[in-house]
PDB file of C-alpha atoms in Angstrom:
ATOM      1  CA  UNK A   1      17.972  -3.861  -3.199  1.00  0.00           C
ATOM      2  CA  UNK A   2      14.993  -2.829  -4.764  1.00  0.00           C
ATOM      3  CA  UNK A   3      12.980  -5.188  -7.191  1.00  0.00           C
ATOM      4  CA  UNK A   4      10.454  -3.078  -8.912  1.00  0.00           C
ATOM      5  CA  UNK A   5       7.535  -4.812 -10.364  1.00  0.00           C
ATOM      6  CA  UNK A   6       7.200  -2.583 -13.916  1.00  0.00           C
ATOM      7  CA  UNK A   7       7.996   0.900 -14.464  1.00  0.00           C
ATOM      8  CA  UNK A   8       4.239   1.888 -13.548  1.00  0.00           C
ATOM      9  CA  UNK A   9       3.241  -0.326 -10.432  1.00  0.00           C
ATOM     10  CA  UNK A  10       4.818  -1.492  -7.237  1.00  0.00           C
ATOM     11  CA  UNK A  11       3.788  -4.007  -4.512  1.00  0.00           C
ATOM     12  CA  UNK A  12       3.212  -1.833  -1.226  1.00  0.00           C
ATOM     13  CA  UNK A  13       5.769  -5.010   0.237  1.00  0.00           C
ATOM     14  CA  UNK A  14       7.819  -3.847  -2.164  1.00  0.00           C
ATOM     15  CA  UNK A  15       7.975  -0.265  -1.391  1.00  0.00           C
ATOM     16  CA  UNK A  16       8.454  -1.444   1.872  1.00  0.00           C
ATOM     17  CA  UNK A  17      12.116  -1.406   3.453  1.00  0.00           C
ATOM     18  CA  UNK A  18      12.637   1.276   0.351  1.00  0.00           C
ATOM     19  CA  UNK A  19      15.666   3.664   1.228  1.00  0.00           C
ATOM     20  CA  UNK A  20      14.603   7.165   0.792  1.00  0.00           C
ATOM     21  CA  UNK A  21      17.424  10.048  -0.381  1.00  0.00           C
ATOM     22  CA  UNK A  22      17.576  13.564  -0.183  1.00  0.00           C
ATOM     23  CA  UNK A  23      18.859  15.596  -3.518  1.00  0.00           C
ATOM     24  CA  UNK A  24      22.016  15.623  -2.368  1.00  0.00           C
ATOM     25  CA  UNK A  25      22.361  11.732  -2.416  1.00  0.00           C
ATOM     26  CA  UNK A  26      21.917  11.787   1.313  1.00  0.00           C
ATOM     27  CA  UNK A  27      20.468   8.872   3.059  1.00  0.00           C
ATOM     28  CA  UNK A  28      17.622   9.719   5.082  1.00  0.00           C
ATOM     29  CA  UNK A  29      16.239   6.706   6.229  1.00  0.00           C
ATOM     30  CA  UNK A  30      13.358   3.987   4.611  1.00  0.00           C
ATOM     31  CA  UNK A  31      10.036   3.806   3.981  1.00  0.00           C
ATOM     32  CA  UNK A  32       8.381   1.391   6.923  1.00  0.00           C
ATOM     33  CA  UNK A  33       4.751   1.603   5.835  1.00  0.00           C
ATOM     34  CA  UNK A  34       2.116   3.097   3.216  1.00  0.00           C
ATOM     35  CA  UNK A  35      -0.720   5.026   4.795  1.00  0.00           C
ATOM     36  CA  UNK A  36      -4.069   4.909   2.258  1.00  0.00           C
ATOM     37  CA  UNK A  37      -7.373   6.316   2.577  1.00  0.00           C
ATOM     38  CA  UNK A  38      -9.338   3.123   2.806  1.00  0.00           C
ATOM     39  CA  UNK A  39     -12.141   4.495   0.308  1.00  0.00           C
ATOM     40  CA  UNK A  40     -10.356   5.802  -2.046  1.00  0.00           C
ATOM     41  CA  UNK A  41      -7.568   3.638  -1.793  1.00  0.00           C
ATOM     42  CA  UNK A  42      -5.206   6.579  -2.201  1.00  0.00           C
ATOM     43  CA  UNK A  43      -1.593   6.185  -0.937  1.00  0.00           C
ATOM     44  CA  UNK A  44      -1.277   9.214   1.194  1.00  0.00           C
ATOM     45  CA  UNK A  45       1.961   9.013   3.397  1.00  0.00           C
ATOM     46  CA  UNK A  46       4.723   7.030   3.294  1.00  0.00           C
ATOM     47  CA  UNK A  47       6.546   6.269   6.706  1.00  0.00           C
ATOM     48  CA  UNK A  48       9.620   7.029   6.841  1.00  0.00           C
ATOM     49  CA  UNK A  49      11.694   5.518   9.909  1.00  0.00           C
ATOM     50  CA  UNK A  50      15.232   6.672  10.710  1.00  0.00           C
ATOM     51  CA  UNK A  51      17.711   5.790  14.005  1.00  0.00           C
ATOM     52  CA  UNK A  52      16.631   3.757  16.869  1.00  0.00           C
ATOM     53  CA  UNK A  53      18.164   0.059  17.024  1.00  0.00           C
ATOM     54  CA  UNK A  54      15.759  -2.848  17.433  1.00  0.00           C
ATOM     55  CA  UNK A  55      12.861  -0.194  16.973  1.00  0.00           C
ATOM     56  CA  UNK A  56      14.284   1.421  20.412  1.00  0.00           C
ATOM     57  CA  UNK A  57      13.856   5.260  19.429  1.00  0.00           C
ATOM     58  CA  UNK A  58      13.111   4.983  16.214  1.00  0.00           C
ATOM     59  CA  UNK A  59      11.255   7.865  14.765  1.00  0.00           C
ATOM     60  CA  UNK A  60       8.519   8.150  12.495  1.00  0.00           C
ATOM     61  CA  UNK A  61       8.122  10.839   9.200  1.00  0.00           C
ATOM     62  CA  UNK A  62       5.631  10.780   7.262  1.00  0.00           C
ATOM     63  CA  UNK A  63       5.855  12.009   3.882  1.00  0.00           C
ATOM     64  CA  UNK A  64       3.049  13.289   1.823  1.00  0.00           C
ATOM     65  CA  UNK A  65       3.244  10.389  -1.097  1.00  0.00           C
ATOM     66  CA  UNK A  66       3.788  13.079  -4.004  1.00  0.00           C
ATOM     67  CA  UNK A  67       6.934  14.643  -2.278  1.00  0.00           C
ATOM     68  CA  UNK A  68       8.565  11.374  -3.131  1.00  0.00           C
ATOM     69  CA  UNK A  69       9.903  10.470  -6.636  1.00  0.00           C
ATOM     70  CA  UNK A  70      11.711   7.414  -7.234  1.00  0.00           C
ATOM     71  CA  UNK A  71      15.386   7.469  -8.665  1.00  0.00           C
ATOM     72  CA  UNK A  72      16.267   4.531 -10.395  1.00  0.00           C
ATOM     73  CA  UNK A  73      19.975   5.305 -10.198  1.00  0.00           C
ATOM     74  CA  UNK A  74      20.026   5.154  -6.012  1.00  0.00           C
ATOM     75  CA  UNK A  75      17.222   2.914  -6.277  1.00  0.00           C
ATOM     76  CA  UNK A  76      15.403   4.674  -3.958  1.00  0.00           C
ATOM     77  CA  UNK A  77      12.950   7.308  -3.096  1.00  0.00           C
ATOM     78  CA  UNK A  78      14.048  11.172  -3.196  1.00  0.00           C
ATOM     79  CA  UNK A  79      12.484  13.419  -0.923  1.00  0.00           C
ATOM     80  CA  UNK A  80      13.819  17.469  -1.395  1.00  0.00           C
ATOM     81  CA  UNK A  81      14.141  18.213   1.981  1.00  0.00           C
ATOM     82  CA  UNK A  82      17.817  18.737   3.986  1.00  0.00           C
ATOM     83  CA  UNK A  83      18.672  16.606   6.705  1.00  0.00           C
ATOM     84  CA  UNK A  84      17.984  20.017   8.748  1.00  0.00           C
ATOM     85  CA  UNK A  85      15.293  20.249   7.604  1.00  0.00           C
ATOM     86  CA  UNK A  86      13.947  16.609   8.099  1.00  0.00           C
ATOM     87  CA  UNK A  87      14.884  17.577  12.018  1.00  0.00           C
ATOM     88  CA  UNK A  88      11.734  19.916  12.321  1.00  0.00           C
ATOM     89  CA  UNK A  89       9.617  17.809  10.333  1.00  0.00           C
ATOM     90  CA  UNK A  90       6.824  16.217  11.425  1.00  0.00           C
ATOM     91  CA  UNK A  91       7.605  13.519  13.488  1.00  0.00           C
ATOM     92  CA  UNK A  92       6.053  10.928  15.903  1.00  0.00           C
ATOM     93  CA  UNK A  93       7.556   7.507  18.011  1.00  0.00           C
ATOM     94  CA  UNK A  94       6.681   4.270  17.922  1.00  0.00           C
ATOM     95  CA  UNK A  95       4.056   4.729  20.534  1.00  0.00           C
ATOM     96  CA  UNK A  96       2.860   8.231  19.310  1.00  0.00           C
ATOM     97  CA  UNK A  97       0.634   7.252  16.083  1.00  0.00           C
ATOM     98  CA  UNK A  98      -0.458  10.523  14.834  1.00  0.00           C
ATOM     99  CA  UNK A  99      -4.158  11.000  14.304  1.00  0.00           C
ATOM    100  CA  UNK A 100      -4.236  10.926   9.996  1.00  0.00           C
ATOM    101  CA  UNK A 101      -7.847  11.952   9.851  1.00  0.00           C
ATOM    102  CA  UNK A 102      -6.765  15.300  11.733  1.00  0.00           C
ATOM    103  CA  UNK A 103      -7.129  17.932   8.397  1.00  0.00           C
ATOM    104  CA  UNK A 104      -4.858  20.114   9.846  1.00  0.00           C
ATOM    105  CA  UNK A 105      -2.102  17.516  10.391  1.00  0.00           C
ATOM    106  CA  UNK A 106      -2.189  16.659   6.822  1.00  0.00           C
ATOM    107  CA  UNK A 107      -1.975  20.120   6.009  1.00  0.00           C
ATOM    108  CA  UNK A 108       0.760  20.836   8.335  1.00  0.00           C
ATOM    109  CA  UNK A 109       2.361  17.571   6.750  1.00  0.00           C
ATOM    110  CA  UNK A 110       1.449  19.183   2.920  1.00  0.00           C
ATOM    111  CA  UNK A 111       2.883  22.419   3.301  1.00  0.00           C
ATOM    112  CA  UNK A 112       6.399  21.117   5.077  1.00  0.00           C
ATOM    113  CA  UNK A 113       7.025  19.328   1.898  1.00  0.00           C
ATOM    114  CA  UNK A 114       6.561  22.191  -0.266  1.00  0.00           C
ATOM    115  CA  UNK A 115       2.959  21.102  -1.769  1.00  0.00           C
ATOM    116  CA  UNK A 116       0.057  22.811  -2.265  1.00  0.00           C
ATOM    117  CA  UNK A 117      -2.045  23.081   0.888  1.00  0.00           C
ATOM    118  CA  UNK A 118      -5.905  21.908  -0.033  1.00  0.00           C
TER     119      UNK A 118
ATOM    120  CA  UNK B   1      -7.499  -9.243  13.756  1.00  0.00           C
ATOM    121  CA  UNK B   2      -7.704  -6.296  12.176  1.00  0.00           C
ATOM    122  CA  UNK B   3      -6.109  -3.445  13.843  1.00  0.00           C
ATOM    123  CA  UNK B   4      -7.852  -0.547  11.680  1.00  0.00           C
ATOM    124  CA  UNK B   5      -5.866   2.571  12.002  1.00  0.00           C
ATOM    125  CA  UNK B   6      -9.176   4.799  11.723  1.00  0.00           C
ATOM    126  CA  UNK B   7     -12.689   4.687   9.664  1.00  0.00           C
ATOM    127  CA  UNK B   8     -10.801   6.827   7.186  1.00  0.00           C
ATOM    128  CA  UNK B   9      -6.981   5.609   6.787  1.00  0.00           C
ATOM    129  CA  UNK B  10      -5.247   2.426   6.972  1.00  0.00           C
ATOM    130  CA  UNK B  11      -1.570   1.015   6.312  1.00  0.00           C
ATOM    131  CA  UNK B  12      -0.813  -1.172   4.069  1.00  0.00           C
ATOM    132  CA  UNK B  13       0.524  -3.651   6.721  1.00  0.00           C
ATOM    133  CA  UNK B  14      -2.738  -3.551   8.353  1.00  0.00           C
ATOM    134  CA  UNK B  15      -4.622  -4.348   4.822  1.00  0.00           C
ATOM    135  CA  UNK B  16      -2.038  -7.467   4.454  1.00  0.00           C
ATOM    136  CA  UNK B  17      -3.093 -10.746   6.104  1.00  0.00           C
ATOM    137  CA  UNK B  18      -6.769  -9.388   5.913  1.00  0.00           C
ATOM    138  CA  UNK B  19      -9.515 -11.868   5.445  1.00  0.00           C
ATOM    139  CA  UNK B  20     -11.729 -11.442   2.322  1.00  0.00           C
ATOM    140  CA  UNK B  21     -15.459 -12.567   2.355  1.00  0.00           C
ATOM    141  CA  UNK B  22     -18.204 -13.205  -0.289  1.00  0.00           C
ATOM    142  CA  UNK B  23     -21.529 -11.335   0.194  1.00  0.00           C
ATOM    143  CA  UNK B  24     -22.555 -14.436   1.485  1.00  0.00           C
ATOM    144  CA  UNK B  25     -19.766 -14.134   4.484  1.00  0.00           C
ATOM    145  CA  UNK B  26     -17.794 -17.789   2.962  1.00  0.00           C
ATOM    146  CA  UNK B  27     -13.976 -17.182   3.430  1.00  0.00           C
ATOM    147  CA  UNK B  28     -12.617 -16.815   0.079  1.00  0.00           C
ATOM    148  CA  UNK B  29      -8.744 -16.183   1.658  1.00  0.00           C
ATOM    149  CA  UNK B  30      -6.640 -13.032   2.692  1.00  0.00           C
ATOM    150  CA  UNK B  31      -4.740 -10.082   1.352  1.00  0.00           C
ATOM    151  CA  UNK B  32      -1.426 -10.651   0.532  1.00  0.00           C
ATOM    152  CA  UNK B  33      -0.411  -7.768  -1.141  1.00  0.00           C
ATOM    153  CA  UNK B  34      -1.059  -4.039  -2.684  1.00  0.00           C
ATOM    154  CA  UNK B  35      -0.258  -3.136  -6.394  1.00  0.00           C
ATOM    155  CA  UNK B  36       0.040   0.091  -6.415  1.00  0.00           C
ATOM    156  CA  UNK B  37       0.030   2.727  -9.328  1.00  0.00           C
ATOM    157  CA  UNK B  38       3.888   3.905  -9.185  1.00  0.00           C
ATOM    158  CA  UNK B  39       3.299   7.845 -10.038  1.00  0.00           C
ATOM    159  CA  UNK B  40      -0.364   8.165  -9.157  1.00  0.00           C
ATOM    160  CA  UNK B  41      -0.166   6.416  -6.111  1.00  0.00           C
ATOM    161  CA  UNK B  42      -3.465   4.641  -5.937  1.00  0.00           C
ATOM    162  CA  UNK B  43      -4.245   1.245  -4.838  1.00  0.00           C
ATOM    163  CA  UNK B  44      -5.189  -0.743  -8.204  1.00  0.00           C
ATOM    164  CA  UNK B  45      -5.193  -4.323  -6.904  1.00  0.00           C
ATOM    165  CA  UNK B  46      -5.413  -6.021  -3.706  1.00  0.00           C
ATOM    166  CA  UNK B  47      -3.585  -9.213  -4.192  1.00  0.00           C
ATOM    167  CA  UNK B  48      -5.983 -12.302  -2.770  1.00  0.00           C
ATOM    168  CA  UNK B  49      -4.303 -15.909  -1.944  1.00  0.00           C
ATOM    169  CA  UNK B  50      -5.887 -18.604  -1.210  1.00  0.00           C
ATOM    170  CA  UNK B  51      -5.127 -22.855  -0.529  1.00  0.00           C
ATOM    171  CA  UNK B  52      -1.715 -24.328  -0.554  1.00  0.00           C
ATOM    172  CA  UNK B  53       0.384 -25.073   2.180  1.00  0.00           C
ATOM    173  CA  UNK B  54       3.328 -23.129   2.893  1.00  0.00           C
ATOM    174  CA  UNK B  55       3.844 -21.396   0.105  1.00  0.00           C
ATOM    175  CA  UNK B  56       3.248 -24.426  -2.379  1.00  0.00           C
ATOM    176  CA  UNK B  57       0.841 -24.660  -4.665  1.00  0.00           C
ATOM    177  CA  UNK B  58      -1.229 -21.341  -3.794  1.00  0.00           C
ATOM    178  CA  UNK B  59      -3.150 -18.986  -5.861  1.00  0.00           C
ATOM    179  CA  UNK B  60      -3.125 -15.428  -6.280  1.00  0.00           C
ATOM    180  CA  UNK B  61      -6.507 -13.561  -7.101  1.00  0.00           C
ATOM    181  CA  UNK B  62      -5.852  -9.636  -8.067  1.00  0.00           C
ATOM    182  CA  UNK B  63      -9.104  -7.985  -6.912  1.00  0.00           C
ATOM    183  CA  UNK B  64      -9.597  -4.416  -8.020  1.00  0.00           C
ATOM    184  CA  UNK B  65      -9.502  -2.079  -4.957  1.00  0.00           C
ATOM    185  CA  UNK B  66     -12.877  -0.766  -5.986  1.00  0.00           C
ATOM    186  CA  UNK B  67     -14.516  -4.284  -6.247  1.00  0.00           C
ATOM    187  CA  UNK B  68     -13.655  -4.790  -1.794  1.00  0.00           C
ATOM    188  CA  UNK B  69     -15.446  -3.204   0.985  1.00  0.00           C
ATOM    189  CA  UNK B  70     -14.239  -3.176   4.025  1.00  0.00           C
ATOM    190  CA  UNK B  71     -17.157  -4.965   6.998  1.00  0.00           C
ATOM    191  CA  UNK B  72     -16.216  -4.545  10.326  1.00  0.00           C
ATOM    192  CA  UNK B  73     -18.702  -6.932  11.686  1.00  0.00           C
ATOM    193  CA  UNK B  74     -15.998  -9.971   9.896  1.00  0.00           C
ATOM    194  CA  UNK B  75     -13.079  -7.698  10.057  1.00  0.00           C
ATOM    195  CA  UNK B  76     -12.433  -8.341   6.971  1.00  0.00           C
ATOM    196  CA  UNK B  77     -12.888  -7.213   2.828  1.00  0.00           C
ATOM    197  CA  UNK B  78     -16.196  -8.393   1.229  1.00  0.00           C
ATOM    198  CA  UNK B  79     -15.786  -8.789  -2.787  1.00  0.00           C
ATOM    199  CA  UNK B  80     -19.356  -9.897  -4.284  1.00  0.00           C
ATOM    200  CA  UNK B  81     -18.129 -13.259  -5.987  1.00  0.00           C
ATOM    201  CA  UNK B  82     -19.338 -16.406  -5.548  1.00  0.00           C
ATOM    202  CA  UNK B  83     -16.789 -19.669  -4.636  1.00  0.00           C
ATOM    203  CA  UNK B  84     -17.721 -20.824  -8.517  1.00  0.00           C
ATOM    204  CA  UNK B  85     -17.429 -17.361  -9.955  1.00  0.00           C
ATOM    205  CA  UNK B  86     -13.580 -17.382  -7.889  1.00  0.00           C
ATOM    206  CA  UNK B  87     -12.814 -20.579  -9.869  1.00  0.00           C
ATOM    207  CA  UNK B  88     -12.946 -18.874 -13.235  1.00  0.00           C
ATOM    208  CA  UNK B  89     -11.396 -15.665 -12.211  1.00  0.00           C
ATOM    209  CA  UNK B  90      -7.958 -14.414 -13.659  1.00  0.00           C
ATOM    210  CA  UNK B  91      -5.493 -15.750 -11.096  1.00  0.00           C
ATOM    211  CA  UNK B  92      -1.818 -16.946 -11.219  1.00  0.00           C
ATOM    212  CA  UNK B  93       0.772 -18.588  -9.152  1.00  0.00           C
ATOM    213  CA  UNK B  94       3.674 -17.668  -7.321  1.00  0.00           C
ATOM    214  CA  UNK B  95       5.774 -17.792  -9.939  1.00  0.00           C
ATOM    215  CA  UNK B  96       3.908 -16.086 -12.887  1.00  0.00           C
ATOM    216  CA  UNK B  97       3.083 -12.651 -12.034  1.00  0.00           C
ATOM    217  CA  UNK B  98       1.104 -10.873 -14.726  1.00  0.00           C
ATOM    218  CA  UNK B  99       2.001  -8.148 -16.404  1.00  0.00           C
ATOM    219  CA  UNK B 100       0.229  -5.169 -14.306  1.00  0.00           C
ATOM    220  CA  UNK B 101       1.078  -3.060 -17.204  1.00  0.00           C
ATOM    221  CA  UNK B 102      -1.296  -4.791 -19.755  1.00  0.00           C
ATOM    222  CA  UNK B 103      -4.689  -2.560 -20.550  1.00  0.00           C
ATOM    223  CA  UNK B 104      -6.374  -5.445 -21.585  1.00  0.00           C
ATOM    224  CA  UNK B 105      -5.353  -7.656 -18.136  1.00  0.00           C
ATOM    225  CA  UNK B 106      -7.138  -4.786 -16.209  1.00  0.00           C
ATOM    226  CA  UNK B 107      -9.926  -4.553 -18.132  1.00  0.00           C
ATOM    227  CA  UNK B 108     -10.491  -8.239 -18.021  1.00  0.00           C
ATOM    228  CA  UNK B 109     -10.312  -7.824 -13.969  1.00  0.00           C
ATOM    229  CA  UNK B 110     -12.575  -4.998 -14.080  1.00  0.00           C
ATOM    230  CA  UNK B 111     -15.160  -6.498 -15.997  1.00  0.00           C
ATOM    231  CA  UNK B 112     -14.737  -9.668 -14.181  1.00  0.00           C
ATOM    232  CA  UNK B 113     -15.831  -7.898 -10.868  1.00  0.00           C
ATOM    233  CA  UNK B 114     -18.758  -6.623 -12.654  1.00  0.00           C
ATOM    234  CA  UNK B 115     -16.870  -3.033 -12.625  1.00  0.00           C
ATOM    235  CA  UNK B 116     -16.552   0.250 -15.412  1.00  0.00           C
ATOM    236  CA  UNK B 117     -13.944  -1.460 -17.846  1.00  0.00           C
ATOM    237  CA  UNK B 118     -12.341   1.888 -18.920  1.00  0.00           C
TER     238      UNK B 118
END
């Protein structure tokens, strides 16, 4: 489903609707959103949303943008992370909008996902 | 209209639909869309349209990210470029996207926006 722009950019409408994978080939859900730092204009997160119907109890995972690679074979995003795991991630609802400039919340998010925790 | 998630962090669904100003506060048009570096994930270009009607006949203005600031007094992006200076700059339509991969293409945007041509 995915039209990709060029092997080195992407439209943020684009990544948008993107299904994300585990490395098992799992489906885990797709990307609903790009978070950036509005300075540095840094992609930071990408929202993933899995379940609900209609956007009734859909939840909300953000995922540190460097814990995603994309896989041109599933045309999608691959995140290494179970769907056990992905169960005690970090996770918000629709009406729970975590607070992003909380350090510790992106450090919480970092270390999760198996990245290095600045 | 602008819902801004935070002074630090904003989605890219918030950035799209954004107004963009001059320095002289004249409505040059909105965001349309993010080009993003695939890998690095930084925010290259915002994507400006502008005129036509429904889709026919408009223009699309890549701004570097580095060449907006973000005023909350308009709620909107301020790029320092006059209406006449927008006439000349690189643009395209709908159906001739550039090639984001081209050095030279950025460089001519950065040095049109009076920014570091690297």
């Amino acid at each position: 489903m995915q039209e990709v722009l060029s092997h080195d950019h992407i439209r943020a409408t684009t990544v948008r609707g993107t299904d994300v994978y585990n490395g098992e080939g799992e489906h885990l859900g797709h990307i609903d959103d790009i978070v950036l730092g509005k300075q540095s204009g840094h992609a930071e997160y990408a929202i993933m949303s899995f379940g609900g119907f209609l956007g009734m109890g859909e939840k909300y995972h953000p995922l540190p943008w460097q814990s995603l690679s994309y896989d041109p074979g599933l045309c999608g995003y691959v995140v290494n992370v179970s769907r056990d795991q992905l169960e005690g991630a970090p996770s918000y609802a629709a009406e729970e909008e975590p607070d992003w400039n909380d350090p510790a919340y992106g450090r919480r998010l970092q270390g999760y996902y198996g990245l290095p925790v600045i």
